[in-house]
Amino acid sequence: MSTGSSTVAAVRDQRTRILSELLGEVPRLADAAVAAIRAEIPAYAAQGPGLLSDVRDQVIRHYRAKLAVLLEERGTTFEDIAFTRRAAMRRVRSGVALTDYMNAYRVGQRIFWESLVERAGRTPAGREAALSLAAMQMRYCDFASTHAANAYMEFQQYAAAEVVRESRDLLETLLAGATPMRGRELAAAQAHGLAADAPLLAVIAMLAGPPAETGAGLDRGAEAAHAACAAIARTGGNGTRTLSVVRQSEIVAVPVLGPGCGPEELCDRLQAVVESLAAEGIRLAMGISAVAAGVAQIPQAYQEARAVLDFVPEEGGVAALPRLTPFQYLALRADETARHLVDPLITALLAEDRARGGVLTATIRAFAAADLNLRAAAEHLQIHPNTAQYRLRRIQERTGRSLRSINDLVELLVAIALQDAHPASGGPTNAGRERLAAVTNEGRGIVDVRSFHESR
């Protein structure tokens, strides 16, 4: 091995040693960081043990996240530092100024770097290893501090008492069916893009189970709800901030559609918010209304969003009316009487077919999607037309229904939709989960039109 290769290997070994030693010292380093923060920043020295315990927890999370990035020699991602958003919110609520918050972060990172240099020792390989880690650590610090500062300012703006009060008053006016005509409510409505004829959606979100553990002594439910509310407020489709309000146990939002942002795209954005919050330990159940043509329809849209929440599983997700046809919605809302109206011969065939893999059900769907074109249906299913013809005969023999008769085909499609929406499972414990399972997009939690038409 050449001298250059030996030097590189020695530096790499020293780098691994330093980081491994730091990983084992994280709790002690966090204690030292909290002590330094209290000594150097009066705003933190005046805080009680609950917040200081939370500060220690954040320091530990930062140190471990940074060590993971350094050991794996990769860039920092949002997932690495997702915990900082809610920490920033807690500092706002505790009255800690942004300058003090960022200064505390710098103190904590200084303690980390001083310890790293100390462990590097005096050997050339150790010093070189420390220098090679400097740039990577600076990139982590820049990424994390920028995200933390943005989250702080975002929530500080949201949490301003006057802004919150105006948003709540405006929402109550809109839900009562009134249109803001003058004064501050009209100004607030205009700021959110809520014109009389603006196309919009109503969104209702609720916490799906308790949020992940946060700092000691904090109201986790309220904190999670406000974090979700602030995140939803960023999803407007017309360049304005979405009206989003925590209203008792629910979050109500009224995003406005705009050029280049239709209901499908807005549903995708809201789905992304739900997934992002889930990564932070906040699970939401969200219902989205159909498109409303102006503020006068907000009360009706609100009721639609509440109704569609019934389709969301217990673990959370999104149920969106813009992704449903009227036929699919009626199937999801159907009761036991609708199921009893289905011919038992059809019910028996579909149940048996489901147990065997659903090939006949897939054939019915494909035949309907192909506008009764047998060859096109066979191509979609990747089978020979004779095989498709054989399946149609079997269906007719078992049910007495011909797929070439529109009335018979509709009856079969209705039966399939009811079976999807209300699968017989021996007494399901969660109707929302059972209904949504058959009509979700690959488990994403959005009610999806396509799964009714695609073959399995």
Coordinates of C-alpha atoms in Angstrom, one line a residue:
M1 CA 0.0 0.0 0.0
S2 CA 1.4 3.5 -0.9
T3 CA 2.0 6.1 1.7
G4 CA -0.9 8.2 0.4
S5 CA -3.3 5.3 0.7
S6 CA -2.1 4.6 4.2
T7 CA -2.7 8.2 5.2
V8 CA -6.2 8.2 3.8
A9 CA -7.0 5.0 5.6
A10 CA -5.6 6.3 8.9
V11 CA -7.7 9.5 8.6
R12 CA -10.8 7.5 7.9
D13 CA -10.1 5.2 10.9
Q14 CA -9.6 8.3 13.1
R15 CA -12.8 9.8 11.9
T16 CA -14.8 6.7 12.7
R17 CA -13.2 6.5 16.1
I18 CA -14.0 10.1 17.0
L19 CA -17.6 9.9 15.9
S20 CA -18.1 6.5 17.7
E21 CA -16.7 8.0 20.9
L22 CA -19.0 11.0 20.6
L23 CA -22.0 8.7 20.0
G24 CA -21.4 7.1 23.4
E25 CA -21.1 10.5 25.1
V26 CA -24.3 12.1 23.8
P27 CA -26.2 12.3 27.1
R28 CA -23.2 13.8 28.9
L29 CA -22.6 16.3 26.1
A30 CA -26.2 17.3 26.2
D31 CA -26.0 18.1 29.9
A32 CA -22.9 20.2 29.2
A33 CA -24.8 22.0 26.4
V34 CA -27.8 22.8 28.6
A35 CA -25.5 24.1 31.3
A36 CA -23.8 26.4 28.9
I37 CA -27.1 27.6 27.4
R38 CA -28.4 28.5 30.9
A39 CA -25.1 30.2 31.8
E40 CA -24.9 32.3 28.6
I41 CA -28.5 33.1 27.7
P42 CA -30.6 34.8 30.4
A43 CA -33.9 33.9 28.7
Y44 CA -33.1 30.2 29.2
A45 CA -31.8 30.6 32.7
A46 CA -35.2 32.1 33.6
Q47 CA -37.1 29.0 32.3
G48 CA -38.5 26.2 34.5
P49 CA -37.3 22.6 34.5
G50 CA -40.0 21.5 32.0
L51 CA -38.6 23.6 29.1
L52 CA -35.0 22.9 30.0
S53 CA -35.8 19.2 29.9
D54 CA -37.2 19.8 26.5
V55 CA -34.1 21.7 25.4
R56 CA -31.9 18.7 26.6
D57 CA -34.1 16.4 24.5
Q58 CA -33.6 18.6 21.4
V59 CA -29.9 18.7 21.9
I60 CA -29.7 14.9 22.1
R61 CA -31.8 14.6 19.0
H62 CA -29.6 17.1 17.1
Y63 CA -26.3 15.4 18.2
R64 CA -27.6 11.9 17.2
A65 CA -28.9 13.2 13.9
K66 CA -25.6 14.9 13.1
L67 CA -23.6 11.9 14.1
A68 CA -25.7 9.7 11.8
V69 CA -25.1 12.1 8.9
L70 CA -21.3 12.3 9.6
L71 CA -20.9 8.5 10.1
E72 CA -22.8 7.8 6.9
E73 CA -21.1 10.6 5.0
R74 CA -24.2 11.9 3.4
G75 CA -26.2 15.1 3.1
T76 CA -28.8 16.2 5.7
T77 CA -32.4 15.6 4.9
F78 CA -35.7 17.0 6.3
E79 CA -36.4 13.6 7.8
D80 CA -33.2 13.9 9.9
I81 CA -34.4 17.1 11.6
A82 CA -38.2 16.9 11.4
F83 CA -38.3 17.2 15.2
T84 CA -37.2 20.8 15.0
R85 CA -40.5 22.1 13.7
R86 CA -42.4 21.4 16.9
A87 CA -39.5 22.5 19.1
A88 CA -39.6 25.9 17.4
M89 CA -43.3 26.1 18.1
R90 CA -42.7 25.4 21.8
R91 CA -40.1 28.1 22.0
V92 CA -42.5 30.6 20.5
R93 CA -45.1 29.6 23.1
S94 CA -42.6 29.9 25.9
G95 CA -41.8 33.5 25.0
V96 CA -38.2 32.7 23.9
A97 CA -37.1 35.3 21.3
L98 CA -35.8 34.1 17.9
T99 CA -32.4 35.5 18.6
D100 CA -32.2 33.6 21.9
Y101 CA -33.5 30.4 20.3
M102 CA -30.9 30.5 17.5
N103 CA -28.1 31.5 20.0
A104 CA -29.0 28.4 22.1
Y105 CA -28.7 26.3 19.0
R106 CA -25.2 27.7 18.3
V107 CA -24.1 27.1 21.8
G108 CA -25.2 23.5 21.6
Q109 CA -23.3 23.0 18.3
R110 CA -20.2 24.7 19.8
I111 CA -20.1 22.2 22.6
F112 CA -20.3 19.4 20.1
W113 CA -17.5 20.8 18.0
E114 CA -15.2 21.4 21.0
S115 CA -15.7 17.9 22.1
L116 CA -15.0 16.6 18.6
V117 CA -11.7 18.5 18.5
E118 CA -10.7 17.3 21.9
R119 CA -11.2 13.7 20.9
A120 CA -9.2 14.2 17.7
G121 CA -6.1 14.4 19.8
R122 CA -2.7 15.7 18.7
T123 CA -1.8 13.1 16.0
P124 CA -1.6 14.3 12.4
A125 CA -4.3 11.7 11.4
G126 CA -6.6 12.8 14.2
R127 CA -6.2 16.5 13.3
E128 CA -6.8 15.8 9.7
A129 CA -9.9 13.7 10.6
A130 CA -11.3 16.6 12.6
L131 CA -10.7 19.0 9.7
S132 CA -12.4 16.6 7.2
L133 CA -15.5 16.7 9.4
A134 CA -15.7 20.4 9.7
A135 CA -17.3 21.1 6.4
M136 CA -19.9 18.3 6.9
Q137 CA -20.8 19.6 10.3
M138 CA -21.2 23.2 9.0
R139 CA -23.5 21.9 6.3
Y140 CA -25.7 20.1 8.9
C141 CA -25.7 23.2 11.1
D142 CA -26.7 25.5 8.2
F143 CA -29.5 23.1 7.1
A144 CA -30.9 22.5 10.6
S145 CA -30.7 26.1 11.8
T146 CA -32.4 27.5 8.6
H147 CA -35.2 25.0 9.0
A148 CA -35.6 25.8 12.7
A149 CA -35.6 29.5 12.1
N150 CA -38.2 29.2 9.3
A151 CA -40.4 27.0 11.5
Y152 CA -40.1 29.5 14.4
M153 CA -41.1 32.5 12.2
E154 CA -43.9 30.6 10.5
F155 CA -45.5 29.7 13.8
Q156 CA -44.8 33.0 15.4
Q157 CA -46.8 34.7 12.6
Y158 CA -49.6 32.1 12.8
A159 CA -49.8 32.3 16.6
A160 CA -50.2 36.1 16.8
A161 CA -53.4 36.5 18.8
E162 CA -55.0 39.1 16.6
V163 CA -54.4 37.0 13.4
V164 CA -55.9 33.9 15.0
R165 CA -58.9 35.8 16.3
E166 CA -59.6 37.3 12.9
S167 CA -59.3 34.0 11.2
R168 CA -61.7 32.3 13.6
D169 CA -64.2 35.1 13.3
L170 CA -64.0 34.9 9.5
L171 CA -64.5 31.2 9.5
E172 CA -67.5 31.3 11.7
T173 CA -69.1 34.0 9.5
L174 CA -68.5 31.8 6.4
L175 CA -69.8 28.6 8.1
A176 CA -73.0 30.5 9.0
G177 CA -73.6 31.2 5.3
A178 CA -72.8 34.9 5.5
T179 CA -70.5 36.8 3.1
P180 CA -68.0 39.3 4.6
M181 CA -69.1 42.7 3.3
R182 CA -66.9 45.3 5.1
G183 CA -64.2 46.0 7.6
R184 CA -61.6 43.6 8.9
E185 CA -63.5 40.4 8.0
L186 CA -63.6 41.5 4.4
A187 CA -59.9 42.3 4.4
A188 CA -59.1 38.9 5.9
A189 CA -61.3 37.2 3.3
Q190 CA -59.5 39.0 0.5
A191 CA -56.1 38.1 2.0
H192 CA -57.1 34.4 1.8
G193 CA -58.4 34.7 -1.7
L194 CA -62.0 34.1 -0.6
A195 CA -63.9 36.1 -3.2
A196 CA -67.6 35.6 -3.7
D197 CA -67.2 33.4 -6.8
A198 CA -63.8 31.8 -5.9
P199 CA -63.7 28.0 -6.5
L200 CA -62.7 26.3 -3.2
L201 CA -62.7 23.2 -1.1
A202 CA -63.6 22.7 2.5
V203 CA -61.2 20.6 4.5
I204 CA -61.7 19.1 8.0
A205 CA -58.8 17.3 9.8
M206 CA -58.8 15.7 13.2
L207 CA -56.0 14.0 15.1
A208 CA -56.0 10.3 14.6
G209 CA -54.7 9.0 17.9
P210 CA -52.4 10.8 20.3
P211 CA -49.3 12.5 18.8
A212 CA -45.8 11.2 19.4
E213 CA -44.2 12.2 22.8
T214 CA -42.9 15.7 23.1
G215 CA -41.3 17.7 25.9
A216 CA -42.4 17.3 29.5
G217 CA -45.4 19.1 30.7
L218 CA -46.6 20.2 27.3
D219 CA -50.1 19.9 25.8
R220 CA -49.3 17.4 23.1
G221 CA -52.7 17.4 21.5
A222 CA -53.0 21.2 21.2
E223 CA -49.4 21.5 20.0
A224 CA -50.0 18.8 17.3
A225 CA -53.3 20.5 16.2
H226 CA -51.7 23.9 15.8
A227 CA -48.7 22.4 13.9
A228 CA -51.1 20.7 11.5
C229 CA -53.2 23.8 11.2
A230 CA -50.1 25.9 10.2
A231 CA -49.0 23.2 7.7
I232 CA -52.4 23.1 6.0
A233 CA -52.4 26.9 5.8
R234 CA -49.5 26.6 3.3
T235 CA -51.5 24.6 0.8
G236 CA -53.4 27.3 -1.1
G237 CA -53.7 26.9 -4.8
N238 CA -54.0 30.6 -5.9
G239 CA -50.9 32.1 -4.3
T240 CA -52.6 33.1 -1.0
R241 CA -52.4 31.6 2.4
T242 CA -55.2 29.2 3.1
L243 CA -57.7 30.1 5.8
S244 CA -57.0 27.4 8.4
V245 CA -58.4 27.4 12.0
V246 CA -58.3 25.1 15.0
R247 CA -62.0 24.8 15.9
Q248 CA -62.4 22.7 19.1
S249 CA -61.5 19.1 18.2
E250 CA -61.1 19.8 14.5
I251 CA -59.0 21.8 12.1
V252 CA -61.1 23.6 9.4
A253 CA -59.5 25.0 6.3
V254 CA -60.8 26.6 3.1
P255 CA -58.2 26.4 0.4
V256 CA -58.9 28.3 -2.8
L257 CA -58.2 26.9 -6.2
G258 CA -56.3 28.9 -8.8
P259 CA -54.8 28.8 -12.3
G260 CA -52.8 25.6 -12.7
C261 CA -54.0 24.2 -9.4
G262 CA -57.2 22.1 -9.7
P263 CA -58.8 20.0 -7.1
E264 CA -56.7 16.9 -7.9
E265 CA -53.4 18.8 -7.4
L266 CA -54.7 20.4 -4.2
C267 CA -55.7 17.0 -2.9
D268 CA -52.1 15.8 -3.7
R269 CA -50.8 18.8 -1.7
L270 CA -53.0 18.0 1.3
Q271 CA -51.9 14.4 1.1
A272 CA -48.3 15.5 1.2
V273 CA -49.0 17.5 4.3
V274 CA -50.6 14.5 6.0
E275 CA -47.6 12.4 5.1
S276 CA -45.1 15.0 6.2
L277 CA -46.9 15.5 9.6
A278 CA -47.0 11.7 10.1
A279 CA -43.2 11.7 9.9
E280 CA -43.2 14.1 12.8
G281 CA -45.5 11.9 14.9
I282 CA -48.8 13.8 14.0
R283 CA -51.4 11.5 12.4
L284 CA -54.4 13.1 10.8
A285 CA -57.7 12.0 9.5
M286 CA -58.7 14.4 6.8
G287 CA -61.9 14.9 4.8
I288 CA -62.0 17.0 1.6
S289 CA -65.3 18.3 0.1
A290 CA -66.2 18.5 -3.6
V291 CA -65.4 21.8 -5.3
A292 CA -67.6 24.7 -4.1
A293 CA -68.4 27.6 -6.4
G294 CA -67.8 30.5 -4.0
V295 CA -68.1 31.3 -0.3
A296 CA -71.9 31.0 -0.2
Q297 CA -71.4 27.2 -0.6
I298 CA -68.9 26.8 2.2
P299 CA -71.6 25.5 4.8
Q300 CA -72.5 22.7 2.3
A301 CA -68.9 22.0 1.6
Y302 CA -68.2 21.8 5.3
Q303 CA -70.9 19.2 5.7
E304 CA -69.5 17.2 2.8
A305 CA -66.0 17.2 4.4
R306 CA -67.4 16.0 7.7
A307 CA -69.4 13.2 6.0
V308 CA -66.4 11.9 4.0
L309 CA -64.4 11.6 7.2
D310 CA -66.4 8.4 7.8
F311 CA -64.3 6.8 5.1
V312 CA -60.9 7.4 6.8
P313 CA -59.3 4.5 8.6
E314 CA -58.6 4.7 12.4
E315 CA -54.9 5.2 11.7
G316 CA -55.5 8.3 9.7
G317 CA -55.4 9.3 6.0
V318 CA -57.3 11.4 3.5
A319 CA -60.7 10.9 1.9
A320 CA -61.3 13.3 -0.9
L321 CA -64.6 13.8 -2.8
P322 CA -62.8 15.3 -5.9
R323 CA -61.4 11.8 -6.5
L324 CA -64.8 10.1 -6.4
T325 CA -67.6 9.8 -8.9
P326 CA -71.3 9.9 -7.7
F327 CA -71.5 6.2 -8.3
Q328 CA -68.5 5.4 -6.0
Y329 CA -69.8 7.8 -3.3
L330 CA -73.2 6.2 -3.3
A331 CA -71.6 2.7 -3.0
L332 CA -69.5 3.9 0.0
R333 CA -72.5 5.4 1.7
A334 CA -74.8 2.5 1.1
D335 CA -76.3 0.7 4.0
E336 CA -77.2 -3.0 4.7
T337 CA -80.5 -2.6 2.8
A338 CA -78.7 -1.8 -0.4
R339 CA -76.7 -5.0 0.0
H340 CA -79.8 -7.1 0.7
L341 CA -81.2 -5.9 -2.6
V342 CA -78.4 -7.6 -4.6
D343 CA -79.5 -10.9 -6.0
P344 CA -78.0 -13.7 -3.8
L345 CA -76.8 -15.5 -7.0
I346 CA -74.6 -12.4 -7.7
T347 CA -73.4 -12.1 -4.1
A348 CA -72.4 -15.8 -4.0
L349 CA -70.5 -15.6 -7.3
L350 CA -68.6 -12.4 -6.2
A351 CA -67.7 -13.9 -2.8
E352 CA -66.5 -17.1 -4.3
D353 CA -64.5 -15.2 -7.0
R354 CA -62.9 -12.9 -4.4
A355 CA -61.7 -16.0 -2.5
R356 CA -60.2 -17.3 -5.7
G357 CA -58.4 -14.2 -6.8
G358 CA -61.1 -12.1 -8.4
V359 CA -60.6 -13.0 -12.1
L360 CA -64.3 -12.9 -12.9
T361 CA -64.7 -9.5 -11.1
A362 CA -61.7 -8.2 -13.0
T363 CA -63.2 -9.4 -16.3
I364 CA -66.5 -7.5 -15.5
R365 CA -64.6 -4.3 -14.8
A366 CA -62.4 -4.6 -17.9
F367 CA -65.4 -5.4 -20.1
A368 CA -67.2 -2.3 -18.8
A369 CA -64.1 -0.1 -19.1
A370 CA -63.7 -1.3 -22.7
D371 CA -67.2 -0.2 -23.6
L372 CA -68.3 -3.8 -24.1
N373 CA -65.5 -4.5 -26.5
L374 CA -64.4 -8.1 -25.8
R375 CA -61.1 -7.9 -27.6
A376 CA -60.1 -4.7 -25.9
A377 CA -61.0 -6.1 -22.6
A378 CA -59.0 -9.2 -23.3
E379 CA -56.0 -7.1 -24.3
H380 CA -56.2 -5.2 -21.1
L381 CA -56.4 -8.4 -19.0
Q382 CA -53.6 -9.9 -21.2
I383 CA -55.6 -13.0 -21.9
H384 CA -56.9 -14.6 -25.1
P385 CA -60.4 -13.4 -26.3
N386 CA -61.6 -16.9 -26.1
T387 CA -60.7 -17.0 -22.4
A388 CA -62.6 -13.7 -21.9
Q389 CA -65.6 -15.1 -23.7
Y390 CA -65.5 -18.2 -21.5
R391 CA -65.5 -16.1 -18.4
L392 CA -68.5 -14.1 -19.6
R393 CA -70.4 -17.3 -20.2
R394 CA -69.5 -18.5 -16.7
I395 CA -70.8 -15.3 -15.2
Q396 CA -74.1 -15.6 -17.2
E397 CA -74.5 -19.2 -16.2
R398 CA -74.0 -18.5 -12.5
T399 CA -76.0 -15.3 -12.2
G400 CA -78.4 -15.3 -15.2
R401 CA -77.0 -11.9 -16.2
S402 CA -75.6 -11.1 -19.6
L403 CA -72.7 -8.5 -19.6
R404 CA -73.9 -7.3 -23.0
S405 CA -77.2 -6.1 -21.4
I406 CA -76.7 -2.6 -20.0
N407 CA -79.1 -3.2 -17.1
D408 CA -77.5 -6.5 -16.2
L409 CA -74.0 -5.0 -16.4
V410 CA -75.0 -2.1 -14.2
E411 CA -76.4 -4.5 -11.7
L412 CA -73.2 -6.4 -11.6
L413 CA -71.1 -3.3 -11.3
V414 CA -73.2 -2.1 -8.4
A415 CA -72.9 -5.4 -6.6
I416 CA -69.1 -5.2 -7.1
A417 CA -68.9 -1.7 -5.8
L418 CA -71.0 -2.6 -2.7
Q419 CA -68.8 -5.6 -2.0
D420 CA -65.7 -3.4 -2.2
A421 CA -67.3 -0.7 0.0
H422 CA -68.8 -3.2 2.5
P423 CA -66.7 -6.4 2.4
A424 CA -68.1 -9.2 4.5
S425 CA -65.6 -9.8 7.2
G426 CA -67.5 -11.2 10.1
G427 CA -68.3 -8.0 11.8
P428 CA -65.7 -5.3 11.0
T429 CA -64.6 -3.1 13.9
N430 CA -63.9 -0.1 11.8
A431 CA -66.3 0.6 9.0
G432 CA -64.1 3.5 7.7
R433 CA -61.1 1.2 7.3
E434 CA -63.1 -1.6 5.6
R435 CA -64.7 0.8 3.1
L436 CA -61.5 2.7 2.3
A437 CA -59.4 -0.4 1.9
A438 CA -61.1 -1.2 -1.4
V439 CA -60.9 2.2 -2.9
T440 CA -57.5 3.7 -1.8
N441 CA -54.6 4.4 -4.0
E442 CA -52.0 1.8 -3.0
G443 CA -52.6 2.4 0.7
R444 CA -52.0 6.2 0.5
G445 CA -55.3 6.9 2.2
I446 CA -56.9 8.9 -0.6
V447 CA -60.2 7.6 -1.9
D448 CA -59.3 7.0 -5.6
V449 CA -61.6 6.8 -8.6
R450 CA -59.2 4.6 -10.5
S451 CA -59.4 1.5 -8.3
F452 CA -63.1 1.1 -9.2
H453 CA -62.2 0.7 -12.9
E454 CA -58.9 -1.0 -13.0
S455 CA -58.7 -4.8 -12.9
R456 CA -57.1 -6.3 -10.0

